[in-house]
PDB file of C-alpha atoms and ligand atoms in Angstrom:
ATOM      1  CA  UNK A  15     -17.293 -37.142   6.947  1.00 29.00           C
ATOM      2  CA  UNK A  16     -18.993 -40.083   8.633  1.00 27.00           C
ATOM      3  CA  UNK A  17     -21.068 -39.130  11.607  1.00 28.00           C
ATOM      4  CA  UNK A  18     -24.760 -39.671  11.941  1.00 30.00           C
ATOM      5  CA  UNK A  19     -26.515 -41.570   9.217  1.00 33.00           C
ATOM      6  CA  UNK A  20     -25.254 -40.742   5.806  1.00 37.00           C
ATOM      7  CA  UNK A  21     -23.304 -37.543   5.849  1.00 35.00           C
ATOM      8  CA  UNK A  22     -20.856 -36.821   3.116  1.00 31.00           C
ATOM      9  CA  UNK A  23     -20.158 -33.191   2.346  1.00 33.00           C
ATOM     10  CA  UNK A  24     -20.724 -31.469  -0.923  1.00 32.00           C
ATOM     11  CA  UNK A  25     -20.988 -27.883  -1.968  1.00 33.00           C
ATOM     12  CA  UNK A  26     -24.208 -26.780  -3.554  1.00 33.00           C
ATOM     13  CA  UNK A  27     -25.939 -23.474  -3.357  1.00 32.00           C
ATOM     14  CA  UNK A  28     -29.509 -22.795  -2.409  1.00 35.00           C
ATOM     15  CA  UNK A  29     -31.350 -21.857   0.756  1.00 39.00           C
ATOM     16  CA  UNK A  30     -29.646 -23.187   3.878  1.00 42.00           C
ATOM     17  CA  UNK A  31     -31.810 -25.648   5.738  1.00 44.00           C
ATOM     18  CA  UNK A  32     -31.138 -28.413   8.170  1.00 46.00           C
ATOM     19  CA  UNK A  33     -33.501 -31.199   9.104  1.00 39.00           C
ATOM     20  CA  UNK A  34     -31.931 -33.610  11.528  1.00 41.00           C
ATOM     21  CA  UNK A  35     -28.861 -35.490  12.643  1.00 52.00           C
ATOM     22  CA  UNK A  36     -26.328 -33.632  10.581  1.00 78.00           C
ATOM     23  CA  UNK A  37     -22.857 -33.660  12.058  1.00 85.00           C
ATOM     24  CA  UNK A  38     -20.047 -31.110  11.974  1.00 91.00           C
ATOM     25  CA  UNK A  39     -16.625 -32.464  12.755  1.00 90.00           C
ATOM     26  CA  UNK A  40     -13.839 -30.131  13.881  1.00 93.00           C
ATOM     27  CA  UNK A  41     -11.344 -32.117  11.809  1.00 89.00           C
ATOM     28  CA  UNK A  42     -13.335 -31.326   8.685  1.00 88.00           C
ATOM     29  CA  UNK A  43     -13.261 -27.593   9.452  1.00 92.00           C
ATOM     30  CA  UNK A  44      -9.521 -27.821   9.921  1.00 92.00           C
ATOM     31  CA  UNK A  45      -9.003 -29.695   6.650  1.00 88.00           C
ATOM     32  CA  UNK A  46     -11.082 -27.095   4.821  1.00 88.00           C
ATOM     33  CA  UNK A  47      -9.124 -24.244   6.383  1.00 91.00           C
ATOM     34  CA  UNK A  48     -12.204 -23.025   8.213  1.00 93.00           C
ATOM     35  CA  UNK A  49     -10.575 -22.557  11.604  1.00 94.00           C
ATOM     36  CA  UNK A  50      -9.265 -19.252  10.302  1.00 93.00           C
ATOM     37  CA  UNK A  51     -11.397 -16.209  11.083  1.00 96.00           C
ATOM     38  CA  UNK A  52     -13.269 -14.373   8.368  1.00 96.00           C
ATOM     39  CA  UNK A  53     -14.381 -17.238   6.133  1.00 95.00           C
ATOM     40  CA  UNK A  54     -18.012 -17.623   5.168  1.00 94.00           C
ATOM     41  CA  UNK A  55     -20.035 -19.922   2.965  1.00 92.00           C
ATOM     42  CA  UNK A  56     -22.295 -22.883   3.089  1.00 90.00           C
ATOM     43  CA  UNK A  57     -21.827 -26.386   4.447  1.00 88.00           C
ATOM     44  CA  UNK A  58     -24.123 -28.957   2.973  1.00 83.00           C
ATOM     45  CA  UNK A  59     -24.762 -32.615   3.584  1.00 80.00           C
ATOM     46  CA  UNK A  60     -25.866 -35.127   1.045  1.00 73.00           C
ATOM     47  CA  UNK A  61     -27.165 -38.613   1.378  1.00 66.00           C
ATOM     48  CA  UNK A  62     -26.878 -41.019  -1.555  1.00 65.00           C
ATOM     49  CA  UNK A  63     -26.448 -38.138  -3.933  1.00 69.00           C
ATOM     50  CA  UNK A  64     -29.369 -36.189  -2.518  1.00 72.00           C
ATOM     51  CA  UNK A  65     -28.977 -32.999  -0.594  1.00 74.00           C
ATOM     52  CA  UNK A  66     -30.048 -33.618   2.990  1.00 73.00           C
ATOM     53  CA  UNK A  67     -29.176 -30.366   4.732  1.00 78.00           C
ATOM     54  CA  UNK A  68     -27.229 -27.138   4.588  1.00 85.00           C
ATOM     55  CA  UNK A  69     -26.144 -24.324   6.850  1.00 89.00           C
ATOM     56  CA  UNK A  70     -24.470 -20.975   6.355  1.00 93.00           C
ATOM     57  CA  UNK A  71     -21.316 -20.373   8.330  1.00 94.00           C
ATOM     58  CA  UNK A  72     -19.141 -17.453   9.301  1.00 96.00           C
ATOM     59  CA  UNK A  73     -15.835 -18.182  10.991  1.00 96.00           C
ATOM     60  CA  UNK A  74     -14.639 -16.020  13.878  1.00 96.00           C
ATOM     61  CA  UNK A  75     -11.477 -15.982  15.975  1.00 93.00           C
ATOM     62  CA  UNK A  76     -13.023 -17.921  18.855  1.00 95.00           C
ATOM     63  CA  UNK A  77     -15.742 -19.959  17.193  1.00 97.00           C
ATOM     64  CA  UNK A  78     -18.099 -20.438  14.301  1.00 97.00           C
ATOM     65  CA  UNK A  79     -21.416 -18.782  13.615  1.00 97.00           C
ATOM     66  CA  UNK A  80     -24.036 -21.130  12.157  1.00 95.00           C
ATOM     67  CA  UNK A  81     -27.187 -19.836  10.486  1.00 93.00           C
ATOM     68  CA  UNK A  82     -29.937 -22.055   9.137  1.00 89.00           C
ATOM     69  CA  UNK A  83     -33.624 -22.734   9.003  1.00 87.00           C
ATOM     70  CA  UNK A  84     -34.912 -25.538  11.115  1.00 82.00           C
ATOM     71  CA  UNK A  85     -38.200 -27.355  11.440  1.00 78.00           C
ATOM     72  CA  UNK A  86     -39.108 -30.397  13.468  1.00 72.00           C
ATOM     73  CA  UNK A  87     -40.621 -33.167  11.414  1.00 67.00           C
ATOM     74  CA  UNK A  88     -41.640 -32.728   7.819  1.00 68.00           C
ATOM     75  CA  UNK A  89     -44.590 -30.452   8.426  1.00 71.00           C
ATOM     76  CA  UNK A  90     -43.372 -28.137  11.202  1.00 75.00           C
ATOM     77  CA  UNK A  91     -42.924 -24.405  10.734  1.00 81.00           C
ATOM     78  CA  UNK A  92     -39.492 -23.291   9.561  1.00 83.00           C
ATOM     79  CA  UNK A  93     -37.632 -21.249  12.163  1.00 86.00           C
ATOM     80  CA  UNK A  94     -34.538 -19.156  11.604  1.00 90.00           C
ATOM     81  CA  UNK A  95     -31.725 -20.287  13.896  1.00 91.00           C
ATOM     82  CA  UNK A  96     -28.494 -18.472  14.613  1.00 94.00           C
ATOM     83  CA  UNK A  97     -26.030 -20.334  16.824  1.00 96.00           C
ATOM     84  CA  UNK A  98     -22.525 -19.373  17.809  1.00 97.00           C
ATOM     85  CA  UNK A  99     -20.362 -22.348  18.756  1.00 98.00           C
ATOM     86  CA  UNK A 100     -17.289 -21.440  20.790  1.00 98.00           C
ATOM     87  CA  UNK A 101     -13.921 -23.127  20.397  1.00 97.00           C
ATOM     88  CA  UNK A 102     -11.701 -24.492  23.124  1.00 96.00           C
ATOM     89  CA  UNK A 103      -8.031 -25.294  22.845  1.00 95.00           C
ATOM     90  CA  UNK A 104      -5.692 -27.893  24.294  1.00 94.00           C
ATOM     91  CA  UNK A 105      -1.931 -28.038  23.925  1.00 91.00           C
ATOM     92  CA  UNK A 106      -0.478 -30.766  21.722  1.00 86.00           C
ATOM     93  CA  UNK A 107       2.396 -32.990  22.862  1.00 81.00           C
ATOM     94  CA  UNK A 108       4.747 -31.685  20.214  1.00 81.00           C
ATOM     95  CA  UNK A 109       3.786 -28.044  20.316  1.00 83.00           C
ATOM     96  CA  UNK A 110       0.906 -26.219  18.739  1.00 87.00           C
ATOM     97  CA  UNK A 111      -2.660 -26.589  19.833  1.00 90.00           C
ATOM     98  CA  UNK A 112      -5.718 -28.607  19.077  1.00 93.00           C
ATOM     99  CA  UNK A 113      -9.104 -26.974  18.537  1.00 95.00           C
ATOM    100  CA  UNK A 114     -12.356 -28.379  19.904  1.00 96.00           C
ATOM    101  CA  UNK A 115     -15.982 -27.333  19.950  1.00 97.00           C
ATOM    102  CA  UNK A 116     -17.369 -26.291  23.292  1.00 97.00           C
ATOM    103  CA  UNK A 117     -20.888 -27.746  23.359  1.00 95.00           C
ATOM    104  CA  UNK A 118     -23.345 -24.830  23.598  1.00 95.00           C
ATOM    105  CA  UNK A 119     -25.458 -26.726  26.115  1.00 92.00           C
ATOM    106  CA  UNK A 120     -23.096 -28.585  28.472  1.00 91.00           C
ATOM    107  CA  UNK A 121     -19.804 -26.799  27.621  1.00 94.00           C
ATOM    108  CA  UNK A 122     -17.966 -30.090  27.277  1.00 94.00           C
ATOM    109  CA  UNK A 123     -15.018 -30.182  24.884  1.00 96.00           C
ATOM    110  CA  UNK A 124     -16.055 -32.246  21.870  1.00 94.00           C
ATOM    111  CA  UNK A 125     -14.743 -32.962  18.381  1.00 92.00           C
ATOM    112  CA  UNK A 126     -18.175 -33.201  16.755  1.00 90.00           C
ATOM    113  CA  UNK A 127     -21.551 -31.539  17.130  1.00 92.00           C
ATOM    114  CA  UNK A 128     -24.831 -32.904  15.856  1.00 86.00           C
ATOM    115  CA  UNK A 129     -28.087 -31.383  14.839  1.00 83.00           C
ATOM    116  CA  UNK A 130     -30.637 -33.841  16.235  1.00 76.00           C
ATOM    117  CA  UNK A 131     -32.990 -31.032  17.255  1.00 79.00           C
ATOM    118  CA  UNK A 132     -32.975 -27.297  16.837  1.00 84.00           C
ATOM    119  CA  UNK A 133     -29.294 -26.756  17.669  1.00 90.00           C
ATOM    120  CA  UNK A 134     -25.912 -28.327  17.038  1.00 92.00           C
ATOM    121  CA  UNK A 135     -24.949 -29.966  20.340  1.00 90.00           C
ATOM    122  CA  UNK A 136     -22.731 -32.788  21.524  1.00 89.00           C
ATOM    123  CA  UNK A 137     -23.764 -36.413  21.315  1.00 80.00           C
ATOM    124  CA  UNK A 138     -24.281 -36.634  25.046  1.00 79.00           C
ATOM    125  CA  UNK A 139     -26.734 -33.728  25.134  1.00 81.00           C
ATOM    126  CA  UNK A 140     -28.878 -35.456  22.562  1.00 76.00           C
ATOM    127  CA  UNK A 141     -28.442 -38.801  24.307  1.00 69.00           C
ATOM    128  CA  UNK A 142     -27.316 -40.310  21.023  1.00 60.00           C
ATOM    129  CA  UNK A 143     -26.252 -43.932  20.554  1.00 53.00           C
ATOM    130  CA  UNK A 144     -22.895 -44.429  22.245  1.00 55.00           C
ATOM    131  CA  UNK A 145     -23.789 -43.017  25.643  1.00 53.00           C
ATOM    132  CA  UNK A 146     -27.077 -44.869  26.058  1.00 58.00           C
ATOM    133  CA  UNK A 147     -25.443 -48.122  24.957  1.00 64.00           C
ATOM    134  CA  UNK A 148     -22.731 -47.561  27.522  1.00 65.00           C
ATOM    135  CA  UNK A 149     -25.273 -46.845  30.225  1.00 66.00           C
ATOM    136  CA  UNK A 150     -27.251 -50.009  29.600  1.00 71.00           C
ATOM    137  CA  UNK A 151     -23.978 -51.954  29.696  1.00 75.00           C
ATOM    138  CA  UNK A 152     -23.119 -50.340  33.055  1.00 77.00           C
ATOM    139  CA  UNK A 153     -26.585 -51.141  34.425  1.00 79.00           C
ATOM    140  CA  UNK A 154     -26.174 -54.738  33.376  1.00 81.00           C
ATOM    141  CA  UNK A 155     -22.764 -54.906  35.082  1.00 84.00           C
ATOM    142  CA  UNK A 156     -24.249 -53.526  38.295  1.00 87.00           C
ATOM    143  CA  UNK A 157     -26.980 -56.140  38.166  1.00 86.00           C
ATOM    144  CA  UNK A 158     -24.305 -58.836  37.788  1.00 89.00           C
ATOM    145  CA  UNK A 159     -22.453 -57.405  40.795  1.00 92.00           C
ATOM    146  CA  UNK A 160     -25.616 -57.573  42.887  1.00 92.00           C
ATOM    147  CA  UNK A 161     -26.103 -61.199  41.868  1.00 92.00           C
ATOM    148  CA  UNK A 162     -22.570 -62.048  43.005  1.00 94.00           C
ATOM    149  CA  UNK A 163     -23.061 -60.328  46.373  1.00 95.00           C
ATOM    150  CA  UNK A 164     -26.236 -62.332  46.993  1.00 94.00           C
ATOM    151  CA  UNK A 165     -24.588 -65.554  45.814  1.00 93.00           C
ATOM    152  CA  UNK A 166     -21.857 -65.001  48.424  1.00 95.00           C
ATOM    153  CA  UNK A 167     -24.542 -64.691  51.101  1.00 94.00           C
ATOM    154  CA  UNK A 168     -24.547 -60.898  51.426  1.00 93.00           C
ATOM    155  CA  UNK A 169     -26.882 -58.065  50.591  1.00 91.00           C
ATOM    156  CA  UNK A 170     -27.261 -56.936  46.973  1.00 91.00           C
ATOM    157  CA  UNK A 171     -26.572 -53.327  47.916  1.00 91.00           C
ATOM    158  CA  UNK A 172     -23.280 -51.857  46.756  1.00 88.00           C
ATOM    159  CA  UNK A 173     -23.141 -49.753  49.934  1.00 88.00           C
ATOM    160  CA  UNK A 174     -23.139 -52.765  52.268  1.00 90.00           C
ATOM    161  CA  UNK A 175     -19.965 -54.559  53.366  1.00 91.00           C
ATOM    162  CA  UNK A 176     -18.627 -57.058  50.904  1.00 94.00           C
ATOM    163  CA  UNK A 177     -19.644 -60.589  52.062  1.00 95.00           C
ATOM    164  CA  UNK A 178     -16.982 -62.875  53.600  1.00 95.00           C
ATOM    165  CA  UNK A 179     -15.740 -65.873  51.700  1.00 95.00           C
ATOM    166  CA  UNK A 180     -18.263 -68.696  52.003  1.00 94.00           C
ATOM    167  CA  UNK A 181     -16.945 -71.950  53.437  1.00 93.00           C
ATOM    168  CA  UNK A 182     -15.722 -74.311  50.775  1.00 94.00           C
ATOM    169  CA  UNK A 183     -15.135 -71.630  48.128  1.00 95.00           C
ATOM    170  CA  UNK A 184     -11.589 -71.309  46.796  1.00 96.00           C
ATOM    171  CA  UNK A 185      -9.802 -68.044  47.611  1.00 96.00           C
ATOM    172  CA  UNK A 186      -8.994 -67.700  43.942  1.00 96.00           C
ATOM    173  CA  UNK A 187     -12.694 -67.806  42.992  1.00 96.00           C
ATOM    174  CA  UNK A 188     -13.620 -65.465  45.830  1.00 96.00           C
ATOM    175  CA  UNK A 189     -10.947 -62.922  44.854  1.00 96.00           C
ATOM    176  CA  UNK A 190     -11.962 -63.047  41.202  1.00 95.00           C
ATOM    177  CA  UNK A 191     -15.634 -62.431  42.078  1.00 96.00           C
ATOM    178  CA  UNK A 192     -14.753 -59.663  44.469  1.00 95.00           C
ATOM    179  CA  UNK A 193     -12.601 -57.942  41.879  1.00 94.00           C
ATOM    180  CA  UNK A 194     -15.403 -58.211  39.329  1.00 93.00           C
ATOM    181  CA  UNK A 195     -17.888 -56.622  41.740  1.00 94.00           C
ATOM    182  CA  UNK A 196     -15.563 -53.751  42.615  1.00 92.00           C
ATOM    183  CA  UNK A 197     -14.863 -53.043  38.951  1.00 90.00           C
ATOM    184  CA  UNK A 198     -18.566 -52.993  38.025  1.00 90.00           C
ATOM    185  CA  UNK A 199     -19.578 -50.865  40.989  1.00 90.00           C
ATOM    186  CA  UNK A 200     -16.806 -48.373  40.352  1.00 88.00           C
ATOM    187  CA  UNK A 201     -17.844 -48.035  36.707  1.00 85.00           C
ATOM    188  CA  UNK A 202     -21.418 -47.456  37.830  1.00 84.00           C
ATOM    189  CA  UNK A 203     -20.479 -44.742  40.320  1.00 84.00           C
ATOM    190  CA  UNK A 204     -18.098 -43.067  37.892  1.00 81.00           C
ATOM    191  CA  UNK A 205     -20.828 -42.874  35.315  1.00 77.00           C
ATOM    192  CA  UNK A 206     -23.265 -41.548  37.897  1.00 78.00           C
ATOM    193  CA  UNK A 207     -20.712 -38.966  38.918  1.00 77.00           C
ATOM    194  CA  UNK A 208     -20.280 -37.863  35.289  1.00 73.00           C
ATOM    195  CA  UNK A 209     -24.025 -37.543  34.882  1.00 71.00           C
ATOM    196  CA  UNK A 210     -24.226 -35.543  38.081  1.00 72.00           C
ATOM    197  CA  UNK A 211     -21.488 -33.147  36.927  1.00 71.00           C
ATOM    198  CA  UNK A 212     -23.232 -32.829  33.597  1.00 67.00           C
ATOM    199  CA  UNK A 213     -26.505 -31.951  35.346  1.00 69.00           C
ATOM    200  CA  UNK A 214     -24.765 -29.529  37.703  1.00 69.00           C
ATOM    201  CA  UNK A 215     -23.228 -27.742  34.695  1.00 66.00           C
ATOM    202  CA  UNK A 216     -26.596 -27.412  33.046  1.00 66.00           C
ATOM    203  CA  UNK A 217     -28.161 -26.022  36.215  1.00 69.00           C
ATOM    204  CA  UNK A 218     -25.274 -23.611  36.626  1.00 67.00           C
ATOM    205  CA  UNK A 219     -25.596 -22.553  32.989  1.00 65.00           C
ATOM    206  CA  UNK A 220     -29.327 -21.893  33.346  1.00 61.00           C
ATOM    207  CA  UNK A 221     -28.952 -19.791  36.474  1.00 52.00           C
ATOM    208  CA  UNK A 222     -26.206 -17.642  35.019  1.00 45.00           C
TER     209      UNK A 222
HETATM  210 ZN1   ZN B  16     -23.328 -31.152  25.275  1.00 56.91          ZN
END
């Protein structure tokens, strides 16, 4: 199963509980024949042979109903949670369709949802690993771009005109630096744009 931490799947039966960071992968549901409506049972996670979480599920035509008890930390109160996760579909190249989860919070199409809090949401909503690593990389790239701009005698700001080639610098060097700056700044703005869309979706979702 992979996913967060240690998350192999086993089938045990007792009260369904989930603590943190358990992952459900759409591929697993498909392999287990759980994309068909009308199936119910329990999904459990184990870590080094020990049961680490479990949820009850009920499969529907357009999604999966998850029921479990959740508490934050080891001493919090248990709360009963019922979450319906909708599916989304995309067409495959060679016919048929591929099923995805639609994240309950941001409505992005994702192949895995994680329980890092009360609900099963996408990695981005929980700000888990990959995204924050990517963002710090992007920030670093932008910083590098600013350094290059200043080195060429211009302003650090990405909104100012790109500085002219300093006297004595080879065109080849200048072009390489310029290309590097453009690439970094574009990545930064793309990421910002994605974050903005993400935020706009959340605001839209809350109003409706
Ligand atoms: Zn999300």
